[in-house]
Short mmCIF file of C-alpha atoms in Angstrom, two decimals:
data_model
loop_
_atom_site.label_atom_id
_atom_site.label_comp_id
_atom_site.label_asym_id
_atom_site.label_seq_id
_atom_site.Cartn_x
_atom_site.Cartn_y
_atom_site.Cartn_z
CA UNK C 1 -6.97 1.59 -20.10
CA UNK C 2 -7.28 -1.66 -18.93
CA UNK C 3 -8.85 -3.01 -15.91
CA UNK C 4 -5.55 -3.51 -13.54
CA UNK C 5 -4.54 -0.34 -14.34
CA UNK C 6 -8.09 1.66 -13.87
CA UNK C 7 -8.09 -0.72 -10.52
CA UNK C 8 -4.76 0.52 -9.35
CA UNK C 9 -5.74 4.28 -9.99
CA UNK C 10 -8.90 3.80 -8.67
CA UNK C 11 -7.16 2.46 -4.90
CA UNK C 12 -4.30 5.04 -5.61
CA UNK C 13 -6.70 7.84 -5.74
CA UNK C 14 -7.45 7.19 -1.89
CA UNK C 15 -3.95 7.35 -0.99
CA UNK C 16 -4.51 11.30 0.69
CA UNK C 17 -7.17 10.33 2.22
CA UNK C 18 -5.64 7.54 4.12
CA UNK C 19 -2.26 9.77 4.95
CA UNK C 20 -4.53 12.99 6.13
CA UNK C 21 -6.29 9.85 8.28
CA UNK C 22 -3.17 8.85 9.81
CA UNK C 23 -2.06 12.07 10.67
CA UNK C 24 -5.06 12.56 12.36
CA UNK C 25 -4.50 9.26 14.32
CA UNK C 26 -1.53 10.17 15.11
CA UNK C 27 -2.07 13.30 16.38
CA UNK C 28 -5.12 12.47 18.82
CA UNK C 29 -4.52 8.75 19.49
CA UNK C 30 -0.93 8.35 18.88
CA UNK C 31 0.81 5.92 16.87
CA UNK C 32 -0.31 2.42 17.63
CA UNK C 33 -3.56 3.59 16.19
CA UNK C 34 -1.86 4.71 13.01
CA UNK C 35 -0.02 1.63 12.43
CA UNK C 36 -3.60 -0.61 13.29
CA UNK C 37 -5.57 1.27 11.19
CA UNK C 38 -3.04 0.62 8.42
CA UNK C 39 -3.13 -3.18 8.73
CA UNK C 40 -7.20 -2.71 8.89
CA UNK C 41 -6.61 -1.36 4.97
CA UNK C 42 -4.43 -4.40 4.17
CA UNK C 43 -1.48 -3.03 3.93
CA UNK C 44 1.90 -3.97 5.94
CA UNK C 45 2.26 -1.01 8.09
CA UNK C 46 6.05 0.28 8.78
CA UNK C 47 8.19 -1.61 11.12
CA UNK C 48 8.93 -0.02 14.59
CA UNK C 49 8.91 -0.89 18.19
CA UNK C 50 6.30 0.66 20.43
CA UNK C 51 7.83 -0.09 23.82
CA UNK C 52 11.80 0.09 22.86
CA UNK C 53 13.63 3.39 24.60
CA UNK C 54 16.52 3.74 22.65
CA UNK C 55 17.49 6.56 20.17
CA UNK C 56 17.04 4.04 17.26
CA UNK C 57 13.48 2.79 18.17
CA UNK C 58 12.63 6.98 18.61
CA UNK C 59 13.85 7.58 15.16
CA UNK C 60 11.96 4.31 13.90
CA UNK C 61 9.02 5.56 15.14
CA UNK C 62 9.22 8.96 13.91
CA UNK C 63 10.00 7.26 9.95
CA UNK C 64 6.96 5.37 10.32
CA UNK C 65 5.23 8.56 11.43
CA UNK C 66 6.39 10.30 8.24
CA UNK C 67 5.28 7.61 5.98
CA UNK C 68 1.99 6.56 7.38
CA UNK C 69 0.97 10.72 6.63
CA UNK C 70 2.73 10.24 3.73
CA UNK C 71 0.44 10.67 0.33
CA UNK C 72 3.49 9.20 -2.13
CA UNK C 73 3.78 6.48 0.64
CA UNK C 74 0.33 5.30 0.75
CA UNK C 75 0.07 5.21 -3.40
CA UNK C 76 3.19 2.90 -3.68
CA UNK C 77 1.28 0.97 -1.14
CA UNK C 78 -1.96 1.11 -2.13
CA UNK C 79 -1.01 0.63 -5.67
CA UNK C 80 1.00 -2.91 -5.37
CA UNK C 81 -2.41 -4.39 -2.69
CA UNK C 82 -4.50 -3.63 -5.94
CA UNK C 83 -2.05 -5.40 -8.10
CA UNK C 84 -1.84 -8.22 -5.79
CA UNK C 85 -6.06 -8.61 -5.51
CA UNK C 86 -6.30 -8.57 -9.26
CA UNK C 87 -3.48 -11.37 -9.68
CA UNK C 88 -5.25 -12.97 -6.84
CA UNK C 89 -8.60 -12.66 -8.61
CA UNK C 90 -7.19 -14.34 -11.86
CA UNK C 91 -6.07 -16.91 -10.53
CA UNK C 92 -8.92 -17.58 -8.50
CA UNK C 93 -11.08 -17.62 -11.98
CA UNK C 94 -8.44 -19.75 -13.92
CA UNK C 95 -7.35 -17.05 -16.03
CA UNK C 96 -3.31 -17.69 -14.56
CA UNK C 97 -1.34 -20.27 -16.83
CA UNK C 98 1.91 -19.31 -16.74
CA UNK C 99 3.22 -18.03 -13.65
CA UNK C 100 1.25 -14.20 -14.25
CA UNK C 101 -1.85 -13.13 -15.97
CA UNK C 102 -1.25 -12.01 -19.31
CA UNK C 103 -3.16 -8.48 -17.88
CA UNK C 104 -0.12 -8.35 -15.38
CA UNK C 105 2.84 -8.99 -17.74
CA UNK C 106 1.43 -6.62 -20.15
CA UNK C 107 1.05 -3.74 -17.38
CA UNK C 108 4.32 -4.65 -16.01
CA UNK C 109 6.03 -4.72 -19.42
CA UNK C 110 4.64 -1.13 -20.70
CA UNK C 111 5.80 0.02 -16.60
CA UNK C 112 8.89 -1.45 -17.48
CA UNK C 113 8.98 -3.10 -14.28
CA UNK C 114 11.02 -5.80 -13.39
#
């Protein structure tokens, strides 16, 4: 295993944690606390108004609901920050001379990610 990928399962394996957290939030403080503590972890939370009173902004609000106490949701997330850190990281200690790590392209290739 190599260190990207033991790095992404390591954040991944938070990813229940973080929706049962959430939940919680949203439960007892509502969902502007959700969606802050979900920019506190780094990660973009979902895109809704707050204030708007239209049936669209309700059903907004209720996705982003779903996927902040989403496990899946959180993973995806969780997963691409770690992936983004590491490439960070590698390019902070020279180790970038193409446009991605060769630790990267190899992950991505045996992912078969595009």
């Amino acid at each position: 295993m190599s260190e990207l990928e033991y790095l992404i399962e390591q954040e991944q394996a938070h990813a229940a944690l973080h929706a049962n957290h959430c939940s919680d939030l949203i439960k007892k403080e509502g969902l502007a606390s959700a969606l802050l503590y979900c920019q506190l972890q780094g990660i973009d939370p979902p895109q809704c108004s707050l204030k708007a009173e239209s049936s669209n902004a309700r059903m907004l609000r209720e996705k982003a609901a779903r996927m902040l106490s989403d496990i899946r949701w959180w993973e995806r997330r969780l997963g691409t920050k770690a992936g983004r850190d590491f490439e960070y990281q590698q390019i902070l200690n020279g180790k970038v001379t193409n446009i991605i790590s060769d630790e990267s392209l190899e992950y991505d290739l045996t992912k078969k990610r595009r």
